[in-house]
Amino acid sequence: MLFSSITFLYVFLPFTILLYFFVPQKGRNFVLLVMSLLFYAWGEPVYVLLMLAQIVISYVLLWFVDRFRGKRAAGIFYILSVLLPFAALFYFKYFQFFMDVVFGIKTKTIALPIGISFYTFQIVSYCVDVYRGRVARQKNLVTYAAYVTLFPQLVAGPIVRYSEIERTLTKGIDFSAFHENFERGVVRFAVGLGKKVLIANVIGEFVAEVAALGTRDLVLSWAYAVAVSLQIYFDFSGYSDMAIGLGGILGFSFPENFRYPFISGSVTEFWRRWHITLGAWFRDYVYIPMGGNRVCMPRWILNILVVWLFTGLWHGAGWNFITWGLLFAALLVVEKGAGRVFAGRKSTAGSIDGKRFSKKNLTGAAAGILKHGYVVFVILVSFLIFHNDSLADAFSDIQSLFAQGSRIAQDAGSVERAVFAYVLRNRIVILCIGLIGSTPLPFWLWTKLRERLLTCRIGDRAVHVLMGLMVLGLMVLCTAYLIDGSFNPFLYFRF
C-alpha cells in the first residue's frame, strides 16, 4: 500500500488513527502490529509470513542469548540471530545475481519482498544492541513485532533503532507534548505528500518523456540529469517526511533522514545529509567495528571500500549499484584521505584538515562555487548511474552531458529541435520549483514569516490558521492529482 494512494489516505490511515487512540494504552502496540501487517499484506500477502518468521526466530534466539549470557552458547545464538536475517536478504535480493556473475548459471527470477532491506537492518541492529547490552531485550513478543513492522517506516525507512522508540513502545505516548507533536506530524506528512505527489511524480513524468524520445540535445541532456536527481530526492525524502509525520501523529519520534543534501560543499557532507539513517547504520555496525579511521591508511581505505561496496549492494544487486557505491568510496577516500594527511602535518598554524586546506588554496566565493559545482556534478553523474538498469545506459546518459554518444541528436532537424524545446519548456516550471524546494529557502521564508506573525497580538492563532490552510490545500491538490493521474511510482520499493 502506498502512502500516496487514496486508499491509504482516506480509509486505512483515518481508521488506524481512530482505533489506535480509542483502545487503552496496553492494547496500542497490538493495534499497531495488526494494522502494520495489514498494510504490508496489502502488497505482499505471501511475504508477510517471511517477515513474521524472522521476527519470531530472532525473538527466540535472543531469548537463548539472555538465557546463556556469559557462556559460549550465547555467542552462537547471537551469531545466528544476525546471520539468519542476512541469509534471507541474500537469497531474495542477491542469489540470482551471484549465481549469474560467479557461476554463469541463469536461475529463475526471485520476487523481492518489499522493504526487506529496511526491516532486516532493524532486526540486526536490535540483535546487536541487545547482545552488547545497549538495550534490554524486549520480552513482549507483540511489542517487539510492533517495532519491526511499524507501518510508517516499514517499507521505506527511515531505519529506526529500537532505542529510539523504546520509551513510546513500552511506556506509552508522552501526552505533555502530544498536541504539539501531533500538529507537527500532520504538517510534516502533508509536506511529504506534496513533495512526492506534486513534485516527484511530475518530474518523473518529464524523466519518462525524455527517455521515450531516445535522442536529445545538450540542454535537454543536462535537464534530464537534473530531473533524475530531483525525482529520486523528492520521491525518497517525501516518503521519509511522511513516515516521520506519521510517527509524530502516533506519538513516536523518528530520526531525520534528509537535510538538504544538494547544498553540500563536499561529498563527505553530502552523505551526512542524504539517507542519514542508512549512513549511520553502516557507520555504527560495520565501519566502526572494522576499526573506522583509527587504523593505518591501507586498512582505513579497505574499511571505506567495504562499507561503500555494501552501501551500493544494499540498494540493489546490479553492477550499476556496485559502481555507484565504489564511485563514492573513491571520492570519499580522496576527500578524507587528504584531510588525514594534512591533519598529520604540523605547521606554525597548527594542524590543517581538508576543509581548511581547500580554503587556503582557493579562498572566498570562488572556492565555494567550485566546491559546490564539483559536488553537484558528482551527484548528477552518480544518480544517472543509480537510475539506469545497466552501466551501458548510464554511460550513454553521461556521454550526452558532453554532447557525445548515441543519445545526442547530432544532426537534429528543425522538427526534432522543436520537440526538444517543447518538452523542456513544458516542464521548466516544475524543475525550477524542484530546485528551489531542494534548498532551505522555503523553510527559511516560512520561519521568517512565522517570527513576524508571532510578534502580533493574534500571531499564534494566525500561524495555526496558515498551517491549517497549507495542509488543507496540499491535501486537496494531492487528492485531485491522485484521482486524475496514473503516474504514481515509488522508486525505493525495489530496495
Coordinates of N, CA and C in Angstrom, one line a residue, residues 61-260:
L61 N 15.9 -16.6 19.4 CA 17.3 -16.6 19.5 C 17.9 -15.7 20.6
L62 N 17.3 -14.5 20.7 CA 17.7 -13.5 21.7 C 17.3 -14.0 23.1
W63 N 16.2 -14.7 23.2 CA 15.8 -15.3 24.5 C 16.9 -16.3 24.9
F64 N 17.5 -17.1 24.0 CA 18.6 -18.0 24.3 C 19.8 -17.2 24.6
V65 N 20.1 -16.1 24.0 CA 21.2 -15.3 24.3 C 21.2 -14.8 25.8
D66 N 20.0 -14.4 26.2 CA 19.9 -14.0 27.6 C 20.0 -15.2 28.5
R67 N 19.4 -16.3 28.1 CA 19.4 -17.5 28.9 C 20.8 -18.0 29.2
F68 N 21.7 -17.9 28.2 CA 23.0 -18.4 28.3 C 24.1 -17.2 28.4
R69 N 23.7 -16.1 28.8 CA 24.5 -14.9 28.9 C 25.8 -15.2 29.7
G70 N 27.0 -14.9 29.1 CA 28.2 -15.2 29.7 C 28.8 -16.5 29.3
K71 N 28.1 -17.3 28.6 CA 28.6 -18.6 28.1 C 28.8 -18.6 26.6
R72 N 29.5 -19.6 26.1 CA 29.8 -19.7 24.7 C 28.6 -19.8 23.9
A73 N 27.6 -20.5 24.4 CA 26.3 -20.7 23.6 C 25.7 -19.4 23.3
A74 N 25.8 -18.4 24.2 CA 25.2 -17.1 23.9 C 25.7 -16.5 22.7
G75 N 27.0 -16.6 22.5 CA 27.7 -16.1 21.2 C 27.2 -16.8 20.0
I76 N 27.0 -18.1 20.1 CA 26.5 -18.8 18.9 C 25.1 -18.4 18.6
F77 N 24.2 -18.3 19.6 CA 22.8 -17.8 19.3 C 22.8 -16.4 18.8
Y78 N 23.7 -15.6 19.3 CA 23.8 -14.2 18.8 C 24.2 -14.2 17.3
I79 N 25.2 -14.9 16.9 CA 25.6 -15.0 15.5 C 24.5 -15.5 14.6
L80 N 23.8 -16.5 15.1 CA 22.6 -16.9 14.3 C 21.5 -15.8 14.1
S81 N 21.3 -15.1 15.2 CA 20.3 -14.0 15.1 C 20.7 -12.9 14.1
V82 N 22.0 -12.8 13.9 CA 22.4 -11.8 12.9 C 22.5 -12.4 11.5
L83 N 23.0 -13.6 11.4 CA 23.2 -14.3 10.1 C 21.9 -14.7 9.4
L84 N 21.0 -15.2 10.1 CA 19.7 -15.6 9.5 C 19.0 -14.5 8.8
P85 N 18.8 -13.3 9.4 CA 18.1 -12.3 8.6 C 18.9 -11.9 7.3
F86 N 20.3 -11.9 7.4 CA 21.1 -11.6 6.3 C 21.0 -12.7 5.2
A87 N 20.9 -13.9 5.7 CA 20.8 -15.0 4.8 C 19.5 -14.9 3.9
A88 N 18.4 -14.5 4.6 CA 17.1 -14.3 3.9 C 17.3 -13.2 2.9
L89 N 17.9 -12.1 3.3 CA 18.1 -10.9 2.4 C 19.0 -11.3 1.2
F90 N 20.0 -12.1 1.5 CA 20.9 -12.6 0.4 C 20.1 -13.4 -0.6
Y91 N 19.4 -14.3 -0.1 CA 18.6 -15.2 -1.0 C 17.7 -14.4 -1.9
F92 N 16.9 -13.6 -1.4 CA 15.8 -12.9 -2.1 C 16.4 -11.8 -3.0
K93 N 17.5 -11.2 -2.5 CA 18.0 -10.0 -3.2 C 19.2 -10.2 -4.1
Y94 N 20.1 -11.2 -3.7 CA 21.4 -11.3 -4.3 C 21.7 -12.7 -4.9
F95 N 20.9 -13.7 -4.6 CA 21.2 -15.0 -5.0 C 21.3 -15.1 -6.5
Q96 N 20.3 -14.6 -7.2 CA 20.2 -14.7 -8.6 C 21.4 -14.0 -9.3
F97 N 21.7 -12.8 -8.8 CA 22.8 -12.0 -9.3 C 24.2 -12.8 -9.1
F98 N 24.3 -13.3 -7.9 CA 25.5 -14.0 -7.5 C 25.7 -15.3 -8.4
M99 N 24.7 -16.0 -8.6 CA 24.8 -17.2 -9.5 C 25.1 -16.9 -10.9
D100 N 24.5 -15.8 -11.4 CA 24.8 -15.4 -12.7 C 26.2 -14.9 -12.9
V101 N 26.7 -14.1 -12.0 CA 28.0 -13.5 -12.1 C 29.2 -14.5 -11.8
V102 N 29.0 -15.2 -10.7 CA 30.1 -16.1 -10.3 C 30.1 -17.4 -11.1
F103 N 29.0 -18.0 -11.2 CA 29.0 -19.3 -11.9 C 28.4 -19.3 -13.3
G104 N 27.9 -18.2 -13.7 CA 27.3 -18.1 -15.1 C 26.0 -18.9 -15.2
I105 N 25.3 -19.2 -14.1 CA 24.1 -20.0 -14.1 C 22.9 -19.1 -14.1
K106 N 22.0 -19.2 -15.1 CA 20.8 -18.5 -15.1 C 19.8 -19.2 -14.2
T107 N 19.3 -18.5 -13.2 CA 18.3 -19.0 -12.3 C 16.9 -18.3 -12.5
K108 N 15.9 -18.9 -12.0 CA 14.6 -18.4 -12.0 C 14.5 -17.1 -11.2
T109 N 13.8 -16.1 -11.8 CA 13.7 -14.8 -11.1 C 13.0 -15.0 -9.7
I110 N 13.6 -14.4 -8.7 CA 13.0 -14.5 -7.4 C 12.4 -13.1 -7.0
A111 N 11.1 -13.1 -6.7 CA 10.5 -11.8 -6.3 C 11.1 -11.3 -5.1
L112 N 11.3 -10.0 -5.1 CA 11.9 -9.3 -3.9 C 10.8 -8.8 -3.0
P113 N 10.8 -9.3 -1.7 CA 9.8 -8.8 -0.8 C 10.0 -7.3 -0.5
I114 N 9.0 -6.6 -0.5 CA 9.0 -5.1 -0.3 C 9.6 -4.8 1.1
G115 N 10.5 -3.9 1.1 CA 11.1 -3.4 2.4 C 12.0 -4.3 3.1
I116 N 12.4 -5.4 2.5 CA 13.2 -6.4 3.2 C 14.5 -5.8 3.7
S117 N 15.1 -4.9 2.9 CA 16.4 -4.3 3.3 C 16.2 -3.5 4.5
F118 N 15.1 -2.8 4.6 CA 14.9 -1.9 5.8 C 14.6 -2.7 7.1
Y119 N 13.7 -3.7 7.0 CA 13.4 -4.4 8.2 C 14.5 -5.4 8.6
T120 N 15.3 -5.8 7.7 CA 16.4 -6.7 8.0 C 17.4 -5.9 8.8
F121 N 17.7 -4.7 8.4 CA 18.6 -3.8 9.2 C 18.1 -3.5 10.6
Q122 N 16.8 -3.3 10.7 CA 16.2 -3.0 12.0 C 16.4 -4.2 12.9
I123 N 16.1 -5.4 12.4 CA 16.2 -6.6 13.2 C 17.7 -6.8 13.7
V124 N 18.6 -6.7 12.7 CA 20.0 -6.9 13.0 C 20.5 -5.9 14.0
S125 N 20.1 -4.6 13.9 CA 20.6 -3.6 14.8 C 20.1 -3.9 16.2
Y126 N 18.8 -4.4 16.3 CA 18.3 -4.7 17.6 C 19.0 -5.9 18.2
C127 N 19.3 -6.9 17.4 CA 20.1 -8.1 17.9 C 21.4 -7.7 18.5
V128 N 22.1 -6.8 17.7 CA 23.5 -6.4 18.1 C 23.4 -5.6 19.4
D129 N 22.4 -4.7 19.4 CA 22.3 -3.8 20.6 C 21.9 -4.6 21.9
V130 N 21.1 -5.6 21.7 CA 20.7 -6.4 22.9 C 22.0 -7.2 23.3
Y131 N 22.7 -7.8 22.4 CA 23.8 -8.6 22.8 C 24.9 -7.8 23.5
R132 N 25.1 -6.6 23.0 CA 26.1 -5.7 23.5 C 25.6 -4.9 24.8
G133 N 24.4 -5.1 25.2 CA 23.9 -4.5 26.4 C 23.5 -3.1 26.2
R134 N 23.3 -2.6 25.0 CA 22.9 -1.2 24.8 C 21.4 -1.0 25.1
V135 N 20.6 -2.1 24.8 CA 19.2 -2.0 25.2 C 18.8 -3.3 25.8
A136 N 17.8 -3.3 26.6 CA 17.3 -4.5 27.3 C 16.4 -5.3 26.3
R137 N 16.5 -6.6 26.3 CA 15.7 -7.4 25.4 C 14.2 -7.2 25.7
Q138 N 13.5 -7.0 24.7 CA 12.0 -6.8 24.8 C 11.4 -8.2 25.0
K139 N 10.8 -8.4 26.2 CA 10.2 -9.7 26.5 C 8.9 -9.9 25.9
N140 N 8.2 -8.9 25.6 CA 6.8 -9.0 25.0 C 7.0 -9.1 23.5
L141 N 6.6 -10.3 22.9 CA 6.7 -10.5 21.5 C 5.9 -9.5 20.7
V142 N 4.7 -9.2 21.2 CA 3.9 -8.2 20.4 C 4.5 -6.9 20.3
T143 N 5.2 -6.4 21.4 CA 5.9 -5.1 21.4 C 7.0 -5.2 20.4
Y144 N 7.8 -6.3 20.4 CA 8.9 -6.4 19.5 C 8.5 -6.5 18.1
A145 N 7.4 -7.2 17.8 CA 6.9 -7.3 16.5 C 6.4 -6.0 16.0
A146 N 5.8 -5.2 16.9 CA 5.3 -3.9 16.5 C 6.4 -3.0 16.1
Y147 N 7.6 -3.1 16.8 CA 8.7 -2.3 16.4 C 9.2 -2.6 15.0
V148 N 9.3 -3.9 14.7 CA 9.8 -4.3 13.4 C 8.9 -4.0 12.3
T149 N 7.6 -4.1 12.5 CA 6.6 -4.0 11.5 C 5.9 -2.6 11.4
L150 N 6.4 -1.7 12.2 CA 5.7 -0.4 12.4 C 5.5 0.3 11.0
F151 N 4.3 0.4 10.5 CA 4.0 0.7 9.1 C 4.5 2.0 8.6
P152 N 4.6 3.1 9.4 CA 5.1 4.3 8.9 C 6.5 4.2 8.2
Q153 N 7.3 3.4 8.8 CA 8.7 3.3 8.2 C 9.1 1.9 7.8
L154 N 8.1 1.0 7.6 CA 8.3 -0.4 7.3 C 8.9 -0.6 6.0
V155 N 8.4 0.0 5.0 CA 8.9 -0.3 3.6 C 9.8 0.7 3.0
A156 N 10.0 1.8 3.6 CA 10.9 2.9 3.0 C 11.7 3.7 4.0
G157 N 11.8 3.2 5.3 CA 12.6 3.9 6.2 C 11.9 5.2 6.7
P158 N 12.6 6.0 7.5 CA 14.0 5.9 7.9 C 14.2 4.6 8.7
I159 N 15.5 4.2 8.8 CA 15.9 3.0 9.6 C 15.9 3.4 11.0
V160 N 14.9 2.9 11.8 CA 14.7 3.3 13.2 C 15.3 2.2 14.1
R161 N 16.1 2.6 15.0 CA 16.6 1.7 16.0 C 15.6 1.5 17.2
Y162 N 15.7 0.4 17.8 CA 14.8 0.1 18.9 C 14.9 1.2 20.0
S163 N 16.2 1.6 20.3 CA 16.4 2.5 21.4 C 15.7 3.9 21.2
E164 N 15.5 4.2 19.9 CA 14.9 5.5 19.5 C 13.4 5.6 19.8
I165 N 12.8 4.4 19.8 CA 11.3 4.5 20.1 C 10.9 3.6 21.2
E166 N 11.9 3.1 22.0 CA 11.6 2.1 23.1 C 10.6 2.7 24.1
R167 N 10.9 4.0 24.4 CA 10.0 4.6 25.5 C 8.6 4.6 25.1
T168 N 8.3 5.0 23.9 CA 6.9 5.1 23.4 C 6.3 3.7 23.4
L169 N 7.0 2.7 22.9 CA 6.5 1.4 22.8 C 6.2 0.7 24.2
T170 N 7.1 1.1 25.2 CA 6.9 0.4 26.4 C 6.2 1.2 27.5
K171 N 6.3 2.5 27.4 CA 5.6 3.4 28.4 C 4.4 4.2 27.9
G172 N 4.3 4.2 26.6 CA 3.2 4.9 26.0 C 3.5 6.3 25.6
I173 N 2.5 7.0 25.1 CA 2.7 8.3 24.5 C 2.9 9.4 25.6
D174 N 3.8 10.3 25.3 CA 4.1 11.4 26.2 C 3.0 12.5 25.9
F175 N 2.0 12.5 26.7 CA 0.9 13.4 26.4 C 1.2 14.9 26.8
S176 N 2.3 15.1 27.5 CA 2.7 16.5 27.8 C 3.0 17.3 26.5
A177 N 3.5 16.6 25.5 CA 3.9 17.3 24.3 C 3.1 16.7 23.1
F178 N 2.0 16.0 23.4 CA 1.3 15.3 22.3 C 0.7 16.2 21.3
H179 N 0.0 17.2 21.8 CA -0.7 18.1 20.9 C 0.2 18.8 19.9
E180 N 1.4 19.3 20.4 CA 2.4 19.9 19.5 C 2.9 18.9 18.5
N181 N 3.3 17.7 19.0 CA 3.9 16.7 18.1 C 2.9 16.2 17.1
F182 N 1.6 16.1 17.5 CA 0.6 15.7 16.6 C 0.4 16.7 15.4
E183 N 0.4 18.0 15.8 CA 0.2 19.0 14.8 C 1.4 19.0 13.9
R184 N 2.6 18.9 14.4 CA 3.8 18.9 13.6 C 3.8 17.7 12.7
G185 N 3.3 16.6 13.2 CA 3.2 15.3 12.4 C 2.3 15.5 11.2
V186 N 1.2 16.1 11.4 CA 0.2 16.3 10.3 C 0.8 17.2 9.3
V187 N 1.5 18.3 9.7 CA 2.1 19.2 8.7 C 3.2 18.5 8.0
R188 N 4.1 17.8 8.7 CA 5.2 17.1 8.1 C 4.7 16.0 7.1
F189 N 3.6 15.3 7.4 CA 3.0 14.4 6.5 C 2.5 15.0 5.2
A190 N 1.8 16.1 5.4 CA 1.3 16.9 4.2 C 2.4 17.4 3.3
V191 N 3.4 17.9 3.9 CA 4.5 18.4 3.1 C 5.2 17.3 2.4
G192 N 5.4 16.1 3.1 CA 6.0 15.0 2.4 C 5.1 14.5 1.3
L193 N 3.8 14.5 1.5 CA 2.9 14.0 0.4 C 3.0 15.0 -0.8
G194 N 3.1 16.3 -0.5 CA 3.2 17.2 -1.6 C 4.5 17.0 -2.4
K195 N 5.6 16.8 -1.6 CA 6.9 16.6 -2.3 C 6.8 15.3 -3.2
K196 N 6.1 14.3 -2.7 CA 6.0 13.1 -3.5 C 5.1 13.2 -4.7
V197 N 3.9 13.7 -4.5 CA 2.8 13.7 -5.5 C 3.0 14.9 -6.5
L198 N 3.2 16.1 -5.9 CA 3.2 17.3 -6.7 C 4.5 17.6 -7.4
I199 N 5.6 17.1 -6.8 CA 6.9 17.4 -7.4 C 7.6 16.1 -8.0
A200 N 7.8 15.1 -7.1 CA 8.5 13.9 -7.6 C 7.7 13.2 -8.8
N201 N 6.4 13.1 -8.6 CA 5.7 12.4 -9.7 C 5.7 13.2 -11.0
V202 N 5.6 14.5 -10.9 CA 5.5 15.4 -12.1 C 6.9 15.4 -12.8
I203 N 8.0 15.5 -12.0 CA 9.3 15.5 -12.5 C 9.5 14.1 -13.1
G204 N 9.0 13.0 -12.5 CA 9.1 11.7 -13.0 C 8.5 11.6 -14.4
E205 N 7.4 12.3 -14.6 CA 6.8 12.3 -16.0 C 7.7 12.9 -17.0
F206 N 8.4 14.0 -16.6 CA 9.4 14.6 -17.5 C 10.5 13.6 -17.8
V207 N 11.0 12.9 -16.8 CA 12.1 11.9 -17.0 C 11.6 10.9 -18.0
A208 N 10.4 10.4 -17.8 CA 9.9 9.3 -18.7 C 9.7 9.9 -20.1
E209 N 9.3 11.1 -20.3 CA 9.1 11.7 -21.6 C 10.5 11.8 -22.3
V210 N 11.5 12.3 -21.6 CA 12.8 12.5 -22.3 C 13.4 11.1 -22.6
A211 N 13.2 10.1 -21.7 CA 13.7 8.8 -22.0 C 13.0 8.2 -23.2
A212 N 11.7 8.5 -23.4 CA 11.0 7.9 -24.5 C 11.4 8.5 -25.9
L213 N 12.0 9.8 -25.8 CA 12.4 10.4 -27.1 C 13.6 9.6 -27.7
G214 N 14.4 9.0 -26.9 CA 15.5 8.2 -27.5 C 16.7 9.1 -27.7
T215 N 16.6 10.3 -28.3 CA 17.7 11.2 -28.5 C 17.3 12.5 -27.9
R216 N 18.3 13.4 -27.7 CA 18.1 14.7 -27.1 C 19.2 15.6 -27.4
D217 N 19.1 16.9 -27.2 CA 20.2 17.8 -27.4 C 20.9 18.0 -26.1
L218 N 22.0 18.9 -26.1 CA 22.8 19.1 -24.9 C 22.0 19.6 -23.7
V219 N 21.2 20.7 -24.0 CA 20.4 21.3 -22.9 C 19.5 20.3 -22.3
L220 N 18.8 19.5 -23.1 CA 17.8 18.6 -22.6 C 18.5 17.5 -21.8
S221 N 19.8 17.1 -22.2 CA 20.5 16.1 -21.5 C 20.9 16.6 -20.1
W222 N 21.3 17.8 -19.9 CA 21.5 18.3 -18.6 C 20.2 18.5 -17.8
A223 N 19.2 18.9 -18.5 CA 17.9 19.0 -17.8 C 17.4 17.6 -17.3
Y224 N 17.7 16.6 -18.1 CA 17.3 15.2 -17.8 C 18.1 14.8 -16.5
A225 N 19.4 15.1 -16.5 CA 20.2 14.7 -15.4 C 19.8 15.3 -14.1
V226 N 19.4 16.6 -14.2 CA 18.9 17.3 -13.0 C 17.6 16.7 -12.6
A227 N 16.7 16.4 -13.6 CA 15.4 15.9 -13.2 C 15.5 14.5 -12.6
V228 N 16.4 13.7 -13.0 CA 16.6 12.3 -12.4 C 17.0 12.5 -10.9
S229 N 18.0 13.4 -10.7 CA 18.4 13.6 -9.3 C 17.3 14.2 -8.4
L230 N 16.5 15.1 -9.0 CA 15.4 15.7 -8.2 C 14.3 14.7 -8.0
Q231 N 14.0 13.9 -9.0 CA 13.0 12.9 -8.8 C 13.3 11.9 -7.6
I232 N 14.6 11.4 -7.7 CA 15.0 10.5 -6.6 C 14.9 11.2 -5.2
Y233 N 15.4 12.4 -5.2 CA 15.4 13.1 -3.9 C 14.0 13.4 -3.4
F234 N 13.1 13.9 -4.2 CA 11.8 14.3 -3.7 C 11.0 13.0 -3.5
D235 N 11.2 12.0 -4.2 CA 10.5 10.7 -4.0 C 10.8 10.1 -2.7
F236 N 12.1 10.0 -2.4 CA 12.6 9.3 -1.2 C 12.4 10.3 0.0
S237 N 12.8 11.5 -0.1 CA 12.7 12.4 1.1 C 11.2 12.7 1.4
G238 N 10.4 12.7 0.3 CA 8.9 12.9 0.6 C 8.4 11.7 1.4
Y239 N 8.8 10.5 1.0 CA 8.3 9.3 1.8 C 8.9 9.4 3.2
S240 N 10.1 9.8 3.4 CA 10.7 9.9 4.7 C 9.9 11.0 5.5
D241 N 9.6 12.1 4.9 CA 8.8 13.1 5.6 C 7.5 12.6 6.0
M242 N 6.8 11.8 5.2 CA 5.5 11.2 5.5 C 5.7 10.2 6.7
A243 N 6.7 9.4 6.6 CA 7.0 8.5 7.7 C 7.2 9.2 9.0
I244 N 8.0 10.2 9.0 CA 8.3 11.0 10.3 C 7.0 11.7 10.7
G245 N 6.3 12.2 9.8 CA 5.0 12.8 10.2 C 4.0 11.8 10.8
L246 N 3.9 10.6 10.2 CA 3.0 9.6 10.8 C 3.5 9.2 12.1
G247 N 4.8 9.1 12.3 CA 5.4 8.8 13.6 C 5.0 9.8 14.6
G248 N 5.1 11.1 14.3 CA 4.6 12.1 15.2 C 3.2 12.0 15.6
I249 N 2.3 11.7 14.6 CA 0.9 11.6 14.8 C 0.6 10.4 15.8
L250 N 1.4 9.4 15.7 CA 1.2 8.2 16.6 C 2.0 8.3 17.9
G251 N 2.7 9.4 18.1 CA 3.4 9.6 19.4 C 4.9 9.1 19.3
F252 N 5.4 8.8 18.1 CA 6.8 8.4 18.0 C 7.7 9.5 17.5
S253 N 9.0 9.5 17.8 CA 9.9 10.4 17.3 C 11.0 9.7 16.4
F254 N 10.8 9.8 15.1 CA 11.7 9.1 14.2 C 12.9 10.0 13.8
P255 N 14.0 9.5 13.6 CA 15.2 10.3 13.2 C 15.0 10.9 11.8
E256 N 15.7 12.1 11.6 CA 15.7 12.7 10.3 C 16.5 11.8 9.3
N257 N 16.1 11.9 8.1 CA 16.7 11.1 7.0 C 17.4 12.0 5.9
F258 N 16.9 13.2 5.8 CA 17.5 14.1 4.8 C 17.6 15.5 5.4
R259 N 18.7 16.2 5.0 CA 18.9 17.6 5.4 C 19.5 18.4 4.3
Y260 N 18.7 18.7 3.3 CA 19.1 19.5 2.1 C 20.4 19.0 1.6

